[in-house]
Tab-separated table of N, CA, C and O in Angstrom:
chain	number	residue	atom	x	y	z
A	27	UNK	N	0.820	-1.190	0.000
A	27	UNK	CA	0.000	0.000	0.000
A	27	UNK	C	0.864	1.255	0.000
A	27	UNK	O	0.588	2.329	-0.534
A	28	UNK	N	2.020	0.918	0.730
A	28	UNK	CA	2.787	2.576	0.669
A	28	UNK	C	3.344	2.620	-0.430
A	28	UNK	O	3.836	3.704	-0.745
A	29	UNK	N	3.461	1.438	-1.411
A	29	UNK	CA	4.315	2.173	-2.666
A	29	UNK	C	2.530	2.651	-3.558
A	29	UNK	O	2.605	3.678	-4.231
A	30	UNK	N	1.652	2.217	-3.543
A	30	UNK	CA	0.342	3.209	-3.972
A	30	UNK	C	0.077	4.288	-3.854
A	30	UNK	O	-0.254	5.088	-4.728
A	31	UNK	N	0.235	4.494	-2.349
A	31	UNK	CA	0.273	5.712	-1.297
A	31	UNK	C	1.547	6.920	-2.151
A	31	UNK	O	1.371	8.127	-2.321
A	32	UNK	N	2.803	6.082	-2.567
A	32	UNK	CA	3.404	7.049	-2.899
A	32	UNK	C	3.377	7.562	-4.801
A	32	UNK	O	3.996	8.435	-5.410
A	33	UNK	N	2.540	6.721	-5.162
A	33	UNK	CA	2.219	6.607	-6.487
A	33	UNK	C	1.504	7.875	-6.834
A	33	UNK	O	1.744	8.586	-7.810
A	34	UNK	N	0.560	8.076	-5.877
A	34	UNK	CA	-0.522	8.324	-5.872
A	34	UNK	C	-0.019	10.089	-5.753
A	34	UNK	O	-0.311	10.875	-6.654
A	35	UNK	N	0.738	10.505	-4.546
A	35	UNK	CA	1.405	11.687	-3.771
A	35	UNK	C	2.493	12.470	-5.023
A	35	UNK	O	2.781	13.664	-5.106
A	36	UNK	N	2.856	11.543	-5.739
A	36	UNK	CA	3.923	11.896	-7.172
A	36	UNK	C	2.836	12.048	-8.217
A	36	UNK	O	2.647	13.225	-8.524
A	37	UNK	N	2.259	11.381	-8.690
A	37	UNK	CA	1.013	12.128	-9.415
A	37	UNK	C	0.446	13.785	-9.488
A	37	UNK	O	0.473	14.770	-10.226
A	38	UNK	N	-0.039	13.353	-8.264
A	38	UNK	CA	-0.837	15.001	-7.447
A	38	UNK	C	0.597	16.259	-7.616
A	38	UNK	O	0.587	17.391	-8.100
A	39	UNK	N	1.481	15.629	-7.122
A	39	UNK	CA	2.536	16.504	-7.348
A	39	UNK	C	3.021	17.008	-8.365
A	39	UNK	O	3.658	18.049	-8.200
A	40	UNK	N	2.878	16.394	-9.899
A	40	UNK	CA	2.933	16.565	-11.038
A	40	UNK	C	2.007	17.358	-11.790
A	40	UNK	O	2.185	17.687	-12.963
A	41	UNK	N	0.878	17.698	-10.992
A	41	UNK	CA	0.047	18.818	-11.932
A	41	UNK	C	0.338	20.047	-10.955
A	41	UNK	O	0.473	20.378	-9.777
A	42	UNK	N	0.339	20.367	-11.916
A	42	UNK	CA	0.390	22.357	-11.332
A	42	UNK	C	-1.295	23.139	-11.268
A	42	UNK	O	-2.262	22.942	-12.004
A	43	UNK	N	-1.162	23.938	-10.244
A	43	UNK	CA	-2.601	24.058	-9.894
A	43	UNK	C	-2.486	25.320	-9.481
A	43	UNK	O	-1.324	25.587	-9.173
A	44	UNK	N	-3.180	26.131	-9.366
A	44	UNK	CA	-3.269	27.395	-8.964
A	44	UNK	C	-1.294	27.612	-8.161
A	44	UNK	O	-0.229	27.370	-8.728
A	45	UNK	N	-1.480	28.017	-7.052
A	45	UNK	CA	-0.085	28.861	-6.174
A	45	UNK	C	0.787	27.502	-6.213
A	45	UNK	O	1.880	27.516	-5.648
A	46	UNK	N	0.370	26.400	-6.821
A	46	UNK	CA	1.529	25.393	-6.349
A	46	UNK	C	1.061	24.133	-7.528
A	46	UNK	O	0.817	24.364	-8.713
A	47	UNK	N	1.004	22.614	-6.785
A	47	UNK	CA	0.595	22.005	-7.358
A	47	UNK	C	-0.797	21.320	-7.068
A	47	UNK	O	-1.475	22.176	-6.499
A	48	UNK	N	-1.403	20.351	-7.182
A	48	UNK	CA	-1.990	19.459	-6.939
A	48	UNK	C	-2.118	19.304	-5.572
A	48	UNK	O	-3.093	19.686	-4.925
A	49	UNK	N	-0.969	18.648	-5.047
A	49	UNK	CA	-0.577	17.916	-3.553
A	49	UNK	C	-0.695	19.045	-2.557
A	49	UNK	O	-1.327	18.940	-1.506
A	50	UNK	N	0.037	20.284	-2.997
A	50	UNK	CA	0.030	21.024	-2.287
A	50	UNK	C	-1.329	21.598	-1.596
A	50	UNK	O	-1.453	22.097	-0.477
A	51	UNK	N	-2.316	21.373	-2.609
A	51	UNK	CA	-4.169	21.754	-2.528
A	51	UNK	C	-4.171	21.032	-1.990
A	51	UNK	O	-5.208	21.321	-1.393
A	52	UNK	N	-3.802	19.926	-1.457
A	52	UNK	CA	-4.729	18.367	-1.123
A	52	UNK	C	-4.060	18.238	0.336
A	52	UNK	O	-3.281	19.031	0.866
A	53	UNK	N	-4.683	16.760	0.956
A	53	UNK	CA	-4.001	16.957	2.208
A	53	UNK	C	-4.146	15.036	2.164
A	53	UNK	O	-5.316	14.693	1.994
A	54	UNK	N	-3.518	14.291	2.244
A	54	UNK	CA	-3.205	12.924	1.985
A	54	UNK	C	-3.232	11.996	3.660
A	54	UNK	O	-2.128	11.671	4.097
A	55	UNK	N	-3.908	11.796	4.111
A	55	UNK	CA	-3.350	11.044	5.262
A	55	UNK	C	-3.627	9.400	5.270
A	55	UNK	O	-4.739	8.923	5.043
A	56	UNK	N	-2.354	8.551	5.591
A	56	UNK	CA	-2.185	7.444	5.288
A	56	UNK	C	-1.544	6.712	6.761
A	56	UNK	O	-0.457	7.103	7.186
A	57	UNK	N	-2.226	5.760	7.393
A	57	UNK	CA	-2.369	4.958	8.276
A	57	UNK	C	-1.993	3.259	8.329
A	57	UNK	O	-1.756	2.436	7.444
A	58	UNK	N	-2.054	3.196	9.556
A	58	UNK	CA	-1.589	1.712	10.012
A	58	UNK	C	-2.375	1.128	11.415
A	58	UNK	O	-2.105	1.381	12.589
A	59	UNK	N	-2.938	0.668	11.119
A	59	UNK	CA	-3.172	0.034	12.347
A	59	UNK	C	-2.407	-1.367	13.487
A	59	UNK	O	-2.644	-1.946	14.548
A	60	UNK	N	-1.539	-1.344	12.533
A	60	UNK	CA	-0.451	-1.856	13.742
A	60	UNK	C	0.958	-0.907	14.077
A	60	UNK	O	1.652	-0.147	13.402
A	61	UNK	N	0.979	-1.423	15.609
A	61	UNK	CA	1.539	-0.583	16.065
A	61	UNK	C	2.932	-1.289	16.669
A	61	UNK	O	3.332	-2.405	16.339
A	62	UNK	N	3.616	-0.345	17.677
A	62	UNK	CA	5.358	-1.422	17.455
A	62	UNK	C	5.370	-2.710	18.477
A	62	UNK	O	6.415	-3.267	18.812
A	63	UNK	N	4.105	-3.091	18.910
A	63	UNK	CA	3.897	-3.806	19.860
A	63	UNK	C	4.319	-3.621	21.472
A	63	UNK	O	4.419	-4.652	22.138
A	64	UNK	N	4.501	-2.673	21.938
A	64	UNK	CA	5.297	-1.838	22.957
A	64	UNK	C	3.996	-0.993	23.246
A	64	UNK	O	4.141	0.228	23.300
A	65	UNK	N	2.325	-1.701	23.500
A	65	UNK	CA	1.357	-1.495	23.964
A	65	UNK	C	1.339	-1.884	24.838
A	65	UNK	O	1.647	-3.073	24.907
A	66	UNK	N	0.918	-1.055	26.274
A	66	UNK	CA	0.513	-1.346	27.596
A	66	UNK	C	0.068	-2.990	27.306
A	66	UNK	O	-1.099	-3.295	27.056
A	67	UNK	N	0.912	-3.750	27.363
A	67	UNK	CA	0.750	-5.285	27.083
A	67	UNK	C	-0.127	-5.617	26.151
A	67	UNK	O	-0.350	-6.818	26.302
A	68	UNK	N	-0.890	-5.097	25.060
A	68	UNK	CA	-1.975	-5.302	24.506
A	68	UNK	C	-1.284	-5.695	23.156
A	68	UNK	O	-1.957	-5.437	22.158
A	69	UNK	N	-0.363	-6.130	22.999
A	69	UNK	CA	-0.180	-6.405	21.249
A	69	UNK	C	0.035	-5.579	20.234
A	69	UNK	O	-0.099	-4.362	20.368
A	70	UNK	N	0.373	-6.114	19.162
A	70	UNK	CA	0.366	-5.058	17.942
A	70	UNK	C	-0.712	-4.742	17.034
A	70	UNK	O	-0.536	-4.131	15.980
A	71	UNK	N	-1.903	-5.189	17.475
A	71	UNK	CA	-3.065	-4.534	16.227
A	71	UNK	C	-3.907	-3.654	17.976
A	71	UNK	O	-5.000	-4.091	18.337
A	72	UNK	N	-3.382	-2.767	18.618
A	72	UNK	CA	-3.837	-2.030	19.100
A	72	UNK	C	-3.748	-0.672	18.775
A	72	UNK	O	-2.973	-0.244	17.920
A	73	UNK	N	-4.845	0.316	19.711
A	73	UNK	CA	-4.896	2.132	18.808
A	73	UNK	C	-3.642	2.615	19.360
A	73	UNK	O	-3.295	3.713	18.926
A	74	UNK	N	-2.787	1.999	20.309
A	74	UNK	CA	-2.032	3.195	20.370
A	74	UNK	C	-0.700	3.184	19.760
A	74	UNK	O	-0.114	2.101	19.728
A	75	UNK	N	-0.141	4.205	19.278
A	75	UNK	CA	1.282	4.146	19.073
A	75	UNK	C	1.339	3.724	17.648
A	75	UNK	O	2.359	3.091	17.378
A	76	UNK	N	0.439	3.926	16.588
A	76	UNK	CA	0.642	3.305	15.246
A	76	UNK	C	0.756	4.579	14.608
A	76	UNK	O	0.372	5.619	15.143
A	77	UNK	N	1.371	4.507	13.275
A	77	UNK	CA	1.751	4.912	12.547
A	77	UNK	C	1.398	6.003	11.998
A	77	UNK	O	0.756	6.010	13.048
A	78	UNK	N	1.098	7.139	11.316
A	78	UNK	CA	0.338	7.833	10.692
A	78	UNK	C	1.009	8.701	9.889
A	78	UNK	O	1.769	9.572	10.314
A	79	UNK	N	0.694	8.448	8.452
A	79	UNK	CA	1.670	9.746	7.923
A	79	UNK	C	0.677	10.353	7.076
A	79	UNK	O	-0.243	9.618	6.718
A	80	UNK	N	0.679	11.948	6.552
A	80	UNK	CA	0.158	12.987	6.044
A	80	UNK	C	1.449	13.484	4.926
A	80	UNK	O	2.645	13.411	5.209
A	81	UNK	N	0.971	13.924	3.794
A	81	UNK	CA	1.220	14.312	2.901
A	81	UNK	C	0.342	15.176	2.297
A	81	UNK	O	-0.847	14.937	2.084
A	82	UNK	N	1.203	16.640	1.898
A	82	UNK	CA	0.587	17.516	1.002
A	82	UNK	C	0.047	18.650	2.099
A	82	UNK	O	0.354	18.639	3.291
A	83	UNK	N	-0.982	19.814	1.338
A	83	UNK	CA	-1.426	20.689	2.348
A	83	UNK	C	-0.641	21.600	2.542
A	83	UNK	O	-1.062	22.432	3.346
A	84	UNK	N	0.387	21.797	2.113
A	84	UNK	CA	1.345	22.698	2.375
A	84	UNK	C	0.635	24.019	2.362
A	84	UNK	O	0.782	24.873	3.236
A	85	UNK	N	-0.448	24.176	0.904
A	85	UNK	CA	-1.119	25.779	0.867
A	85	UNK	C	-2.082	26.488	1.957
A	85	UNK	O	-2.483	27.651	2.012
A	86	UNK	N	-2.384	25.034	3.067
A	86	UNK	CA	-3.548	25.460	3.578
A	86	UNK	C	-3.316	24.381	5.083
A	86	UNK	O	-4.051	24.713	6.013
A	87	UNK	N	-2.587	23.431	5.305
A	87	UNK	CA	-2.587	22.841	6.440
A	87	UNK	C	-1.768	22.935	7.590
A	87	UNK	O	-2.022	23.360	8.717
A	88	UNK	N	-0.817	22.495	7.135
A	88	UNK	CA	0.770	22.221	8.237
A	88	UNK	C	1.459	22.378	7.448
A	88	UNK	O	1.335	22.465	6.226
A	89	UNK	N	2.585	22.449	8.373
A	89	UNK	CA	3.992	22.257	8.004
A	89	UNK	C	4.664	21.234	7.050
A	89	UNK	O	4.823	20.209	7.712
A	90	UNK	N	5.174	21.040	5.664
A	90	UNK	CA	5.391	20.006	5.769
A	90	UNK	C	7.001	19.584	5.936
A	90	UNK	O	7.733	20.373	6.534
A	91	UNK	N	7.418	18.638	5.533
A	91	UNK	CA	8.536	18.034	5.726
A	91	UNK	C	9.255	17.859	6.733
A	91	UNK	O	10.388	18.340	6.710
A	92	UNK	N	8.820	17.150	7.855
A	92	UNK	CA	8.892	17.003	9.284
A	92	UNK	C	8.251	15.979	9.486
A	92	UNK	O	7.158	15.806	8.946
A	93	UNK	N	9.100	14.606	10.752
A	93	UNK	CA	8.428	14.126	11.783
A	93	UNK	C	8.234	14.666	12.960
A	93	UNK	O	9.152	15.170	13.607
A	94	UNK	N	7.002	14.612	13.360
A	94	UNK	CA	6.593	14.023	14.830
A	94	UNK	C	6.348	12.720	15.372
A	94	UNK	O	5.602	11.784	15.085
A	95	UNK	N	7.316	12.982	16.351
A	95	UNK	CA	7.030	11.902	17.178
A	95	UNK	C	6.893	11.962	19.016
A	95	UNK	O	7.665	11.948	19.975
A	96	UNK	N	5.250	12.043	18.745
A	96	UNK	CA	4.845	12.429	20.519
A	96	UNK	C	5.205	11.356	21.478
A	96	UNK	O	5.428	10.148	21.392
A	97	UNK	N	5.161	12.822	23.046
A	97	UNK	CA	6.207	11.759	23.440
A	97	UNK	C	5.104	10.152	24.444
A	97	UNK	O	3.976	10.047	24.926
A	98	UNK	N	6.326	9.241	24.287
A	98	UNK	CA	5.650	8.295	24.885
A	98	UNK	C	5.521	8.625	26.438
A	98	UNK	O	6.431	9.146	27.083
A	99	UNK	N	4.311	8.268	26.949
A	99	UNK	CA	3.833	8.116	28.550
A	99	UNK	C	4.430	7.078	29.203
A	99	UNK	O	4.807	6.239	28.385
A	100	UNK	N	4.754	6.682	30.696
A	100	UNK	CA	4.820	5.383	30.869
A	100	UNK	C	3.445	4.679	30.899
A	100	UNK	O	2.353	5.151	30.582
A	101	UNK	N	3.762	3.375	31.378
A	101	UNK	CA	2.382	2.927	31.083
A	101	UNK	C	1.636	2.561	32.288
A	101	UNK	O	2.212	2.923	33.314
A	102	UNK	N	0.727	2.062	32.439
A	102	UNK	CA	0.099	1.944	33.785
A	102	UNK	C	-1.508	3.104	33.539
A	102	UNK	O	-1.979	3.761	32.611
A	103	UNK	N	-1.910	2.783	35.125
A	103	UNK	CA	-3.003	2.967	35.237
A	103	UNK	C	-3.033	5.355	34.884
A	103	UNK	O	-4.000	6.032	34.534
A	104	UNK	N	-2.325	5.586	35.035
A	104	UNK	CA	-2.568	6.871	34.911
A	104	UNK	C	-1.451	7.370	33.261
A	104	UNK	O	-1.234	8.529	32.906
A	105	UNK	N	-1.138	6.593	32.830
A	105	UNK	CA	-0.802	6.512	31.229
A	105	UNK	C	-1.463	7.649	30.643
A	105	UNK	O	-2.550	7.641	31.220
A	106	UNK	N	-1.463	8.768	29.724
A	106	UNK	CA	-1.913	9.814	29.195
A	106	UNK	C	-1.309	9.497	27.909
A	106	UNK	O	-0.286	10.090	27.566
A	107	UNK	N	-1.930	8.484	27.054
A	107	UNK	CA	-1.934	8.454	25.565
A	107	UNK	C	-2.246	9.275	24.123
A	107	UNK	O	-3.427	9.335	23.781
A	108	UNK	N	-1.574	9.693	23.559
A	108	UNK	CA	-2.471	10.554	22.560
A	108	UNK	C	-3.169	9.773	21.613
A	108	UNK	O	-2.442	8.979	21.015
A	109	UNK	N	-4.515	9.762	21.258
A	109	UNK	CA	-5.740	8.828	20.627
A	109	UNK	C	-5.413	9.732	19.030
A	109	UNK	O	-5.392	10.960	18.946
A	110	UNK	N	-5.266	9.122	18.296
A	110	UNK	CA	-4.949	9.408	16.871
A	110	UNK	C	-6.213	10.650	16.682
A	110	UNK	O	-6.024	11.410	15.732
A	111	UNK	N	-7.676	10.932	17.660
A	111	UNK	CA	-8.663	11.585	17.820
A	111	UNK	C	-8.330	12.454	17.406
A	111	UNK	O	-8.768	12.848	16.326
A	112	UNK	N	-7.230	13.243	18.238
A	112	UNK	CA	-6.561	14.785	17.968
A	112	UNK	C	-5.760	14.874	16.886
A	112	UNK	O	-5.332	16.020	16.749
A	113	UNK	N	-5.136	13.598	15.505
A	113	UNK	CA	-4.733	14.111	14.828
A	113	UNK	C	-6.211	14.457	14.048
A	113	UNK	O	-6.156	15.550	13.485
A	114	UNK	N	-7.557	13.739	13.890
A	114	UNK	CA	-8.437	13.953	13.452
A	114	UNK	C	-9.121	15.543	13.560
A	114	UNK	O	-9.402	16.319	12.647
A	115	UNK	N	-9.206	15.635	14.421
A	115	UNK	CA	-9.557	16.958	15.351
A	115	UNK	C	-8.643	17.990	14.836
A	115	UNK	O	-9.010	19.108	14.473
A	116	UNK	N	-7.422	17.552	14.822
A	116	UNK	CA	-6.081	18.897	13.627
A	116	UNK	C	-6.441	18.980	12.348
A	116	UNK	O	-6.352	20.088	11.821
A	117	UNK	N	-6.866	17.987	11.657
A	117	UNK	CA	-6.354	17.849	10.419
A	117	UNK	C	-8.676	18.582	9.997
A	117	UNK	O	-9.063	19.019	8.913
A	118	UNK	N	-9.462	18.432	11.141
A	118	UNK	CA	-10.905	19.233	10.498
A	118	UNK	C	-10.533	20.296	11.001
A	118	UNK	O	-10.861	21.117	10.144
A	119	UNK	N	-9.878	21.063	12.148
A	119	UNK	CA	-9.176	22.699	12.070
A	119	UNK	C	-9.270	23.008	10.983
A	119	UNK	O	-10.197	23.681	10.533
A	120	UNK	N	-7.969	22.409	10.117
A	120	UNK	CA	-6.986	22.461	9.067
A	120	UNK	C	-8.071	23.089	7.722
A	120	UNK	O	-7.837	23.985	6.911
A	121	UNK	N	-9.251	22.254	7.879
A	121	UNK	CA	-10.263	22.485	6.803
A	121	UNK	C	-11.528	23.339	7.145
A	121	UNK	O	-12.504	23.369	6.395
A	122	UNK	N	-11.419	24.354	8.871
A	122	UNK	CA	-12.457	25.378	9.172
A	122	UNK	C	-12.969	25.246	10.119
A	122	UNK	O	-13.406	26.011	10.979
A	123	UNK	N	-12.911	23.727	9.921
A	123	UNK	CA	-14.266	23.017	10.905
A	123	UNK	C	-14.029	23.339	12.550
A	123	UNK	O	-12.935	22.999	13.001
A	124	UNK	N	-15.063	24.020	13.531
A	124	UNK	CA	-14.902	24.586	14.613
A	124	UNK	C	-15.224	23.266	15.580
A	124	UNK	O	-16.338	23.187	16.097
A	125	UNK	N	-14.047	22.047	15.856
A	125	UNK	CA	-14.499	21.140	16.554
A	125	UNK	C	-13.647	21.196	17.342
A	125	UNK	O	-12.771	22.022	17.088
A	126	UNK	N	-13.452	20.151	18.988
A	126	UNK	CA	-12.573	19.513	19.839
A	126	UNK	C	-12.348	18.486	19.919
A	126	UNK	O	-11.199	18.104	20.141
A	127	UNK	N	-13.580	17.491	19.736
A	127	UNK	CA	-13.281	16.219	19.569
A	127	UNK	C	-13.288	15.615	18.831
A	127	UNK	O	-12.927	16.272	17.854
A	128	UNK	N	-13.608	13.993	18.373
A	128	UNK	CA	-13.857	13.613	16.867
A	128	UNK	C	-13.949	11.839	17.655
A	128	UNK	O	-13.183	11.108	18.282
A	129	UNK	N	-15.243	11.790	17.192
A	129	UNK	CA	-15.399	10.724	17.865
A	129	UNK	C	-16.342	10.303	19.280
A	129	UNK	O	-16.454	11.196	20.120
A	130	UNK	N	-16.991	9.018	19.544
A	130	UNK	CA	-17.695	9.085	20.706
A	130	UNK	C	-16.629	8.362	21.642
A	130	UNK	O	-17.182	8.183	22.727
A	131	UNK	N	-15.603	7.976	21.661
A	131	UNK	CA	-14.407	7.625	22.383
A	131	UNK	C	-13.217	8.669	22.729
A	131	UNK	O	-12.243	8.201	23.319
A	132	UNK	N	-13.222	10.164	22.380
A	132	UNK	CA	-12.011	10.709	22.026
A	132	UNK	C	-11.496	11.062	23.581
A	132	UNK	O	-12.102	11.813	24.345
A	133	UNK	N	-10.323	10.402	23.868
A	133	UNK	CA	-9.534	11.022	25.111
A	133	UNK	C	-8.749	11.832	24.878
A	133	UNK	O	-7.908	12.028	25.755
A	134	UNK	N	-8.692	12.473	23.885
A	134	UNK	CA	-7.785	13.362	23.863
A	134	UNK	C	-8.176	14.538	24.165
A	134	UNK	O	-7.901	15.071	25.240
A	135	UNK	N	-9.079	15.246	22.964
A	135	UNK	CA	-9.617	16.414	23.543
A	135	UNK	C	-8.846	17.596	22.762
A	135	UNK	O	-7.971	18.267	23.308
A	136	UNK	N	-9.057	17.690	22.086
A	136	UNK	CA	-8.569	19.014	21.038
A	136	UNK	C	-7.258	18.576	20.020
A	136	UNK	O	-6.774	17.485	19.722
A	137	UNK	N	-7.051	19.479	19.778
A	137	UNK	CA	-5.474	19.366	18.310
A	137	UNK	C	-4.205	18.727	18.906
A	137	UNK	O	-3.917	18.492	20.080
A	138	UNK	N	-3.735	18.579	18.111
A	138	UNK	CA	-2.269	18.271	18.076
A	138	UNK	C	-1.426	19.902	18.277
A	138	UNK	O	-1.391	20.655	17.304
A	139	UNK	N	-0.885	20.253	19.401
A	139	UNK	CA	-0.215	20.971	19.300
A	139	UNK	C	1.030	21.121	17.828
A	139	UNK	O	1.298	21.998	17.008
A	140	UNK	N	1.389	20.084	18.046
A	140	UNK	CA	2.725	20.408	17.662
A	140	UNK	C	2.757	19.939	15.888
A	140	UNK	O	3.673	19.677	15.109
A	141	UNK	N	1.453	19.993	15.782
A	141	UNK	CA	1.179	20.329	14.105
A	141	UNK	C	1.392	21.609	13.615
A	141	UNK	O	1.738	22.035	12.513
A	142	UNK	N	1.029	22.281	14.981
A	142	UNK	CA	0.906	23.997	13.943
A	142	UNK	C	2.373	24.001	13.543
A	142	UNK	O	2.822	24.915	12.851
């Protein structure tokens, strides 16, 4: 899937579009649901700690060309995980939308700081 994913990101990038290109209009986000197995004992097809990458958006979203990588909690009963919720919750900002959460599970509770 990621060589599709990147098929797909070189395409978009190849047309020219108004102030930039294609990609740059667009905003690409591409996922995993496994994670490095280094889940509060829970395995590797659990929500936390998996993967997520974004492409494009440059005219109108984030930053691009940068990782983040938030930091890990220890684990245990008072663990403060970030729920992929808030990249959801960044990325409808990104497009106007006046929300905090995203989702009937979201523990997070607003944006990703460290997108802006």
């Amino acid at each position: 899937w990621a060589s599709q994913w990147a098929y797909l990101l070189t395409q978009l990038n190849s047309v020219q579009e108004g102030n930039g290109t294609m990609l740059d209009n667009t905003l690409i986000v591409f996922g995993s649901d496994t994670t490095t197995g280094q889940t509060l004992g829970q395995g590797a097809h659990e929500f936390y700690r998996f993967p997520i990458w974004m492409a494009g958006g440059s005219n109108f979203a984030f930053k691009t060309g940068r990782r983040i990588k938030l930091p890990t909690p220890s684990t245990g009963a008072n663990a403060q995980w970030r729920y992929h919720n808030s990249l959801l919750v960044s990325v409808g900002r990104a497009f106007g939308l006046d929300m905090n959460t995203f989702g009937t599970w979201d523990q997070g509770k607003g944006p990703i700081a460290e997108l802006a």
